[in-house]
Amino acid sequence: MISNKNSVENSSKNSIKNSNKNNNRLRIIGGDLRGRIIKFADVKSNIALRPTPDRVRETLFNWLGQNLDNCKCLDLFAGSGVLSFESLSRHAAQVIINDNNKTIIKNIQQNLQLLNLVNIESNKVEIYNLDALLLLKILGKQSKIFDVIFIDPPYNKNIIQQIFLQNTTAKILSKICHKNTHIYIEAEQKIIDENNSFELVKYLKAGEVHSHVFIPKNCN
């Protein structure tokens, strides 16, 4: 799915801000749904939604490939849901969408209706309202394997450390990977895997957004 696997891109740019005039609207930038608009509501919590900017999404799907035929995707911290919708737009075989906020999940369900995606195959989209680590454990017990995993949690909550960088949780994550699974992580700083469980194959710094693609070094 990713060409030039060993290349690591580092492009420092000025701060990227979503170009949409209305910050609660996002445009799908590729695939069959290109140009369609999704809406997301304000969440009444101390966590502000921070959707992946257009330019970063464009780079991400250039890395992954513009056609995700036969790919199974997992969006652990869906937020606006835009990475899931971009994947569906590019023919992903299955997308599992998760967020632990009920308001966010309700909004994603409304956008599925808006995009006329509610009547697609029953197993193509699965939606969960669970803690991310709990869902990883459930999927591991079900022997689910994914081709693409999106990890884009709220900033400054130490979530990357809990999900990705601790040895025990890294093993849980690896259980749902194959050797070429691509794990996309968006964070407020560059991620260094000191446990050496994953290999960094792509990296982009764009403003305050640090985007990474890792592949597992050890998986079942």
PDB file of C-alpha atoms in Angstrom:
ATOM      1  CA  MET A   1       0.000   0.000   0.000  1.00  0.00           C
ATOM      2  CA  ILE A   2       2.914   2.385   0.642  1.00  0.00           C
ATOM      3  CA  SER A   3       5.541   2.887  -2.018  1.00  0.00           C
ATOM      4  CA  ASN A   4       9.194   3.522  -1.118  1.00  0.00           C
ATOM      5  CA  LYS A   5       8.710   1.904   2.277  1.00  0.00           C
ATOM      6  CA  ASN A   6      12.002   3.035   3.767  1.00  0.00           C
ATOM      7  CA  SER A   7      11.674   6.692   2.910  1.00  0.00           C
ATOM      8  CA  VAL A   8      10.774   9.066   5.726  1.00  0.00           C
ATOM      9  CA  GLU A   9       9.338  12.412   4.703  1.00  0.00           C
ATOM     10  CA  ASN A  10       9.848  15.403   6.955  1.00  0.00           C
ATOM     11  CA  SER A  11       8.351  18.618   5.659  1.00  0.00           C
ATOM     12  CA  SER A  12       8.244  21.567   8.049  1.00  0.00           C
ATOM     13  CA  LYS A  13       5.558  24.019   7.107  1.00  0.00           C
ATOM     14  CA  ASN A  14       3.800  26.948   8.659  1.00  0.00           C
ATOM     15  CA  SER A  15       0.885  26.135  10.921  1.00  0.00           C
ATOM     16  CA  ILE A  16      -1.879  24.394   9.008  1.00  0.00           C
ATOM     17  CA  LYS A  17      -5.420  25.398   9.654  1.00  0.00           C
ATOM     18  CA  ASN A  18      -8.509  23.971   8.025  1.00  0.00           C
ATOM     19  CA  SER A  19      -9.371  26.176   5.098  1.00  0.00           C
ATOM     20  CA  ASN A  20     -13.110  25.775   5.588  1.00  0.00           C
ATOM     21  CA  LYS A  21     -14.804  28.961   6.690  1.00  0.00           C
ATOM     22  CA  ASN A  22     -17.044  26.936   8.937  1.00  0.00           C
ATOM     23  CA  ASN A  23     -14.832  24.941  11.306  1.00  0.00           C
ATOM     24  CA  ASN A  24     -17.670  22.452  11.872  1.00  0.00           C
ATOM     25  CA  ARG A  25     -17.721  21.381   8.229  1.00  0.00           C
ATOM     26  CA  LEU A  26     -15.215  19.192   6.416  1.00  0.00           C
ATOM     27  CA  ARG A  27     -14.851  18.289   2.767  1.00  0.00           C
ATOM     28  CA  ILE A  28     -13.989  14.754   1.671  1.00  0.00           C
ATOM     29  CA  ILE A  29     -11.006  15.200  -0.632  1.00  0.00           C
ATOM     30  CA  GLY A  30     -10.768  11.915  -2.556  1.00  0.00           C
ATOM     31  CA  GLY A  31     -12.583   8.908  -3.977  1.00  0.00           C
ATOM     32  CA  ASP A  32     -16.227   8.460  -4.904  1.00  0.00           C
ATOM     33  CA  LEU A  33     -17.396  10.944  -2.253  1.00  0.00           C
ATOM     34  CA  ARG A  34     -14.901  13.634  -3.202  1.00  0.00           C
ATOM     35  CA  GLY A  35     -16.330  17.110  -2.591  1.00  0.00           C
ATOM     36  CA  ARG A  36     -19.073  15.925  -0.254  1.00  0.00           C
ATOM     37  CA  ILE A  37     -19.387  17.782   3.049  1.00  0.00           C
ATOM     38  CA  ILE A  38     -19.665  16.250   6.496  1.00  0.00           C
ATOM     39  CA  LYS A  39     -20.662  18.155   9.598  1.00  0.00           C
ATOM     40  CA  PHE A  40     -19.558  17.647  13.162  1.00  0.00           C
ATOM     41  CA  ALA A  41     -21.006  19.037  16.343  1.00  0.00           C
ATOM     42  CA  ASP A  42     -19.261  20.764  19.211  1.00  0.00           C
ATOM     43  CA  VAL A  43     -18.586  18.318  22.014  1.00  0.00           C
ATOM     44  CA  LYS A  44     -19.438  19.438  25.534  1.00  0.00           C
ATOM     45  CA  SER A  45     -16.247  18.292  27.203  1.00  0.00           C
ATOM     46  CA  ASN A  46     -12.714  19.482  27.831  1.00  0.00           C
ATOM     47  CA  ILE A  47     -11.622  17.801  24.600  1.00  0.00           C
ATOM     48  CA  ALA A  48     -11.974  19.861  21.420  1.00  0.00           C
ATOM     49  CA  LEU A  49     -12.308  18.021  18.137  1.00  0.00           C
ATOM     50  CA  ARG A  50      -9.225  18.490  15.971  1.00  0.00           C
ATOM     51  CA  PRO A  51      -9.982  17.051  12.515  1.00  0.00           C
ATOM     52  CA  THR A  52      -7.052  16.094  10.300  1.00  0.00           C
ATOM     53  CA  PRO A  53      -6.449  19.053   7.930  1.00  0.00           C
ATOM     54  CA  ASP A  54      -6.998  18.695   4.173  1.00  0.00           C
ATOM     55  CA  ARG A  55      -3.321  18.804   3.257  1.00  0.00           C
ATOM     56  CA  VAL A  56      -2.366  16.205   5.854  1.00  0.00           C
ATOM     57  CA  ARG A  57      -5.175  13.917   4.646  1.00  0.00           C
ATOM     58  CA  GLU A  58      -3.987  14.325   1.088  1.00  0.00           C
ATOM     59  CA  THR A  59      -0.463  13.276   2.098  1.00  0.00           C
ATOM     60  CA  LEU A  60      -1.763  10.387   4.196  1.00  0.00           C
ATOM     61  CA  PHE A  61      -3.782   8.862   1.375  1.00  0.00           C
ATOM     62  CA  ASN A  62      -0.933   9.387  -1.052  1.00  0.00           C
ATOM     63  CA  TRP A  63       1.063   7.221   1.350  1.00  0.00           C
ATOM     64  CA  LEU A  64      -1.650   4.603   1.769  1.00  0.00           C
ATOM     65  CA  GLY A  65      -2.819   4.645  -1.835  1.00  0.00           C
ATOM     66  CA  GLN A  66      -5.886   6.287  -3.321  1.00  0.00           C
ATOM     67  CA  ASN A  67      -7.658   2.949  -3.743  1.00  0.00           C
ATOM     68  CA  LEU A  68      -8.224   0.924  -0.576  1.00  0.00           C
ATOM     69  CA  ASP A  69      -9.960  -2.017  -2.278  1.00  0.00           C
ATOM     70  CA  ASN A  70      -9.995  -5.094   0.007  1.00  0.00           C
ATOM     71  CA  CYS A  71      -8.495  -3.103   2.899  1.00  0.00           C
ATOM     72  CA  LYS A  72      -9.913  -3.427   6.386  1.00  0.00           C
ATOM     73  CA  CYS A  73      -9.541  -0.223   8.389  1.00  0.00           C
ATOM     74  CA  LEU A  74      -9.855   0.601  12.083  1.00  0.00           C
ATOM     75  CA  ASP A  75     -10.411   4.182  13.278  1.00  0.00           C
ATOM     76  CA  LEU A  76      -9.765   4.044  17.038  1.00  0.00           C
ATOM     77  CA  PHE A  77     -10.422   7.719  17.881  1.00  0.00           C
ATOM     78  CA  ALA A  78     -12.826   8.739  15.138  1.00  0.00           C
ATOM     79  CA  GLY A  79     -13.657  12.291  16.238  1.00  0.00           C
ATOM     80  CA  SER A  80     -15.182  13.950  13.178  1.00  0.00           C
ATOM     81  CA  GLY A  81     -15.038  10.586  11.395  1.00  0.00           C
ATOM     82  CA  VAL A  82     -13.309  12.114   8.380  1.00  0.00           C
ATOM     83  CA  LEU A  83     -10.584   9.452   8.119  1.00  0.00           C
ATOM     84  CA  SER A  84     -13.247   6.747   8.105  1.00  0.00           C
ATOM     85  CA  PHE A  85     -15.263   8.562   5.446  1.00  0.00           C
ATOM     86  CA  GLU A  86     -12.155   9.117   3.324  1.00  0.00           C
ATOM     87  CA  SER A  87     -11.474   5.364   3.558  1.00  0.00           C
ATOM     88  CA  LEU A  88     -15.028   4.439   2.573  1.00  0.00           C
ATOM     89  CA  SER A  89     -14.818   6.889  -0.301  1.00  0.00           C
ATOM     90  CA  ARG A  90     -11.756   4.966  -1.520  1.00  0.00           C
ATOM     91  CA  HIS A  91     -13.526   1.571  -1.509  1.00  0.00           C
ATOM     92  CA  ALA A  92     -12.274   0.146   1.801  1.00  0.00           C
ATOM     93  CA  ALA A  93     -13.711  -3.333   2.288  1.00  0.00           C
ATOM     94  CA  GLN A  94     -14.542  -2.638   5.940  1.00  0.00           C
ATOM     95  CA  VAL A  95     -14.219   0.289   8.322  1.00  0.00           C
ATOM     96  CA  ILE A  96     -14.607  -0.083  12.076  1.00  0.00           C
ATOM     97  CA  ILE A  97     -15.302   3.294  13.665  1.00  0.00           C
ATOM     98  CA  ASN A  98     -14.828   3.922  17.375  1.00  0.00           C
ATOM     99  CA  ASP A  99     -15.050   6.825  19.778  1.00  0.00           C
ATOM    100  CA  ASN A 100     -15.792   6.854  23.502  1.00  0.00           C
ATOM    101  CA  ASN A 101     -17.988   9.971  23.211  1.00  0.00           C
ATOM    102  CA  LYS A 102     -21.687   9.317  22.540  1.00  0.00           C
ATOM    103  CA  THR A 103     -22.242  12.717  20.920  1.00  0.00           C
ATOM    104  CA  ILE A 104     -19.463  12.024  18.443  1.00  0.00           C
ATOM    105  CA  ILE A 105     -20.881   8.598  17.587  1.00  0.00           C
ATOM    106  CA  LYS A 106     -24.349  10.070  17.038  1.00  0.00           C
ATOM    107  CA  ASN A 107     -22.848  12.682  14.710  1.00  0.00           C
ATOM    108  CA  ILE A 108     -20.986  10.024  12.702  1.00  0.00           C
ATOM    109  CA  GLN A 109     -24.226   8.058  12.300  1.00  0.00           C
ATOM    110  CA  GLN A 110     -25.919  11.205  11.008  1.00  0.00           C
ATOM    111  CA  ASN A 111     -23.137  11.718   8.468  1.00  0.00           C
ATOM    112  CA  LEU A 112     -23.495   8.125   7.282  1.00  0.00           C
ATOM    113  CA  GLN A 113     -27.118   8.963   6.522  1.00  0.00           C
ATOM    114  CA  LEU A 114     -26.144  12.258   4.903  1.00  0.00           C
ATOM    115  CA  LEU A 115     -23.726  10.427   2.591  1.00  0.00           C
ATOM    116  CA  ASN A 116     -26.236   7.653   1.832  1.00  0.00           C
ATOM    117  CA  LEU A 117     -23.971   5.054   3.405  1.00  0.00           C
ATOM    118  CA  VAL A 118     -26.488   3.539   5.814  1.00  0.00           C
ATOM    119  CA  ASN A 119     -27.643   0.899   3.331  1.00  0.00           C
ATOM    120  CA  ILE A 120     -24.232  -0.502   2.383  1.00  0.00           C
ATOM    121  CA  GLU A 121     -23.376  -4.065   3.373  1.00  0.00           C
ATOM    122  CA  SER A 122     -24.110  -4.631   7.044  1.00  0.00           C
ATOM    123  CA  ASN A 123     -20.544  -5.655   7.890  1.00  0.00           C
ATOM    124  CA  LYS A 124     -18.808  -2.916   5.893  1.00  0.00           C
ATOM    125  CA  VAL A 125     -19.227  -0.314   8.642  1.00  0.00           C
ATOM    126  CA  GLU A 126     -19.223  -1.188  12.332  1.00  0.00           C
ATOM    127  CA  ILE A 127     -19.537   1.532  14.970  1.00  0.00           C
ATOM    128  CA  TYR A 128     -18.416   1.226  18.580  1.00  0.00           C
ATOM    129  CA  ASN A 129     -18.688   3.564  21.548  1.00  0.00           C
ATOM    130  CA  LEU A 130     -15.910   2.077  23.678  1.00  0.00           C
ATOM    131  CA  ASP A 131     -12.629   2.838  25.368  1.00  0.00           C
ATOM    132  CA  ALA A 132      -9.969   2.333  22.689  1.00  0.00           C
ATOM    133  CA  LEU A 133      -7.866  -0.135  24.672  1.00  0.00           C
ATOM    134  CA  LEU A 134     -10.946  -2.208  25.523  1.00  0.00           C
ATOM    135  CA  LEU A 135     -11.868  -2.364  21.839  1.00  0.00           C
ATOM    136  CA  LEU A 136      -8.336  -3.462  20.927  1.00  0.00           C
ATOM    137  CA  LYS A 137      -8.611  -6.337  23.402  1.00  0.00           C
ATOM    138  CA  ILE A 138     -12.019  -7.355  22.029  1.00  0.00           C
ATOM    139  CA  LEU A 139     -10.813  -7.283  18.427  1.00  0.00           C
ATOM    140  CA  GLY A 140      -7.738  -9.289  19.388  1.00  0.00           C
ATOM    141  CA  LYS A 141      -9.876 -11.983  21.005  1.00  0.00           C
ATOM    142  CA  GLN A 142     -11.972 -12.067  17.820  1.00  0.00           C
ATOM    143  CA  SER A 143      -8.773 -12.581  15.779  1.00  0.00           C
ATOM    144  CA  LYS A 144      -9.550  -9.515  13.659  1.00  0.00           C
ATOM    145  CA  ILE A 145      -6.719  -8.360  11.410  1.00  0.00           C
ATOM    146  CA  PHE A 146      -6.536  -4.875   9.851  1.00  0.00           C
ATOM    147  CA  ASP A 147      -4.643  -3.419   6.924  1.00  0.00           C
ATOM    148  CA  VAL A 148      -4.868   0.193   8.129  1.00  0.00           C
ATOM    149  CA  ILE A 149      -5.232   1.472  11.701  1.00  0.00           C
ATOM    150  CA  PHE A 150      -5.825   5.166  12.434  1.00  0.00           C
ATOM    151  CA  ILE A 151      -4.733   6.418  15.867  1.00  0.00           C
ATOM    152  CA  ASP A 152      -5.542  10.121  16.160  1.00  0.00           C
ATOM    153  CA  PRO A 153      -6.402  10.767  19.818  1.00  0.00           C
ATOM    154  CA  PRO A 154      -6.889  14.075  21.650  1.00  0.00           C
ATOM    155  CA  TYR A 155      -3.613  15.860  22.299  1.00  0.00           C
ATOM    156  CA  ASN A 156      -1.979  16.216  25.718  1.00  0.00           C
ATOM    157  CA  LYS A 157      -3.780  13.223  27.237  1.00  0.00           C
ATOM    158  CA  ASN A 158      -0.849  10.761  27.211  1.00  0.00           C
ATOM    159  CA  ILE A 159      -2.958   8.420  25.072  1.00  0.00           C
ATOM    160  CA  ILE A 160      -0.217   7.549  22.566  1.00  0.00           C
ATOM    161  CA  GLN A 161       1.928   6.427  25.485  1.00  0.00           C
ATOM    162  CA  GLN A 162      -0.868   4.216  26.783  1.00  0.00           C
ATOM    163  CA  ILE A 163      -1.938   2.704  23.454  1.00  0.00           C
ATOM    164  CA  PHE A 164       1.224   2.543  21.382  1.00  0.00           C
ATOM    165  CA  LEU A 165       4.419   2.983  23.366  1.00  0.00           C
ATOM    166  CA  GLN A 166       3.937   0.727  26.379  1.00  0.00           C
ATOM    167  CA  ASN A 167       5.238  -2.771  25.752  1.00  0.00           C
ATOM    168  CA  THR A 168       2.108  -4.569  26.988  1.00  0.00           C
ATOM    169  CA  THR A 169      -0.329  -2.472  24.948  1.00  0.00           C
ATOM    170  CA  ALA A 170       1.955  -2.594  21.895  1.00  0.00           C
ATOM    171  CA  LYS A 171       1.601  -6.376  22.001  1.00  0.00           C
ATOM    172  CA  ILE A 172      -2.191  -6.021  22.119  1.00  0.00           C
ATOM    173  CA  LEU A 173      -2.066  -3.709  19.089  1.00  0.00           C
ATOM    174  CA  SER A 174       0.226  -6.107  17.230  1.00  0.00           C
ATOM    175  CA  LYS A 175      -2.321  -8.905  17.619  1.00  0.00           C
ATOM    176  CA  ILE A 176      -4.635  -7.202  15.126  1.00  0.00           C
ATOM    177  CA  CYS A 177      -1.850  -6.510  12.607  1.00  0.00           C
ATOM    178  CA  HIS A 178      -0.143  -8.416   9.841  1.00  0.00           C
ATOM    179  CA  LYS A 179       3.416  -7.670   8.780  1.00  0.00           C
ATOM    180  CA  ASN A 180       2.324  -4.956   6.329  1.00  0.00           C
ATOM    181  CA  THR A 181      -0.366  -3.293   8.436  1.00  0.00           C
ATOM    182  CA  HIS A 182       0.008   0.470   8.279  1.00  0.00           C
ATOM    183  CA  ILE A 183      -0.589   2.305  11.542  1.00  0.00           C
ATOM    184  CA  TYR A 184      -1.217   6.026  11.128  1.00  0.00           C
ATOM    185  CA  ILE A 185      -0.571   8.143  14.213  1.00  0.00           C
ATOM    186  CA  GLU A 186      -1.260  11.856  14.485  1.00  0.00           C
ATOM    187  CA  ALA A 187       0.251  13.582  17.501  1.00  0.00           C
ATOM    188  CA  GLU A 188       1.464  16.886  18.910  1.00  0.00           C
ATOM    189  CA  GLN A 189       5.106  15.751  18.739  1.00  0.00           C
ATOM    190  CA  LYS A 190       7.228  13.212  16.912  1.00  0.00           C
ATOM    191  CA  ILE A 191       6.705   9.694  18.237  1.00  0.00           C
ATOM    192  CA  ILE A 192       9.769   7.611  19.094  1.00  0.00           C
ATOM    193  CA  ASP A 193       9.140   3.912  19.720  1.00  0.00           C
ATOM    194  CA  GLU A 194      11.835   3.042  22.235  1.00  0.00           C
ATOM    195  CA  ASN A 195      10.515  -0.528  22.545  1.00  0.00           C
ATOM    196  CA  ASN A 196      11.388  -1.055  18.885  1.00  0.00           C
ATOM    197  CA  SER A 197       8.055  -2.794  18.267  1.00  0.00           C
ATOM    198  CA  PHE A 198       7.204  -0.734  15.173  1.00  0.00           C
ATOM    199  CA  GLU A 199       9.145   0.709  12.252  1.00  0.00           C
ATOM    200  CA  LEU A 200       8.554   4.308  11.188  1.00  0.00           C
ATOM    201  CA  VAL A 201       8.198   4.366   7.395  1.00  0.00           C
ATOM    202  CA  LYS A 202       6.636   7.789   6.800  1.00  0.00           C
ATOM    203  CA  TYR A 203       6.746  11.061   8.716  1.00  0.00           C
ATOM    204  CA  LEU A 204       5.440  14.558   8.062  1.00  0.00           C
ATOM    205  CA  LYS A 205       5.544  17.654  10.258  1.00  0.00           C
ATOM    206  CA  ALA A 206       3.038  20.248   9.127  1.00  0.00           C
ATOM    207  CA  GLY A 207       2.599  23.093  11.582  1.00  0.00           C
ATOM    208  CA  GLU A 208       1.589  21.583  14.900  1.00  0.00           C
ATOM    209  CA  VAL A 209       0.613  18.248  13.328  1.00  0.00           C
ATOM    210  CA  HIS A 210       3.075  15.350  13.413  1.00  0.00           C
ATOM    211  CA  SER A 211       1.935  12.531  11.128  1.00  0.00           C
ATOM    212  CA  HIS A 212       3.498   9.071  11.193  1.00  0.00           C
ATOM    213  CA  VAL A 213       3.006   5.727   9.492  1.00  0.00           C
ATOM    214  CA  PHE A 214       4.437   2.694  11.287  1.00  0.00           C
ATOM    215  CA  ILE A 215       4.477  -0.985  10.417  1.00  0.00           C
ATOM    216  CA  PRO A 216       4.813  -3.688  13.094  1.00  0.00           C
ATOM    217  CA  LYS A 217       8.068  -5.552  13.553  1.00  0.00           C
ATOM    218  CA  ASN A 218       6.468  -8.358  15.519  1.00  0.00           C
ATOM    219  CA  CYS A 219       3.001  -9.648  14.852  1.00  0.00           C
ATOM    220  CA  ASN A 220       1.196 -12.990  14.765  1.00  0.00           C
TER     221      ASN A 220
END
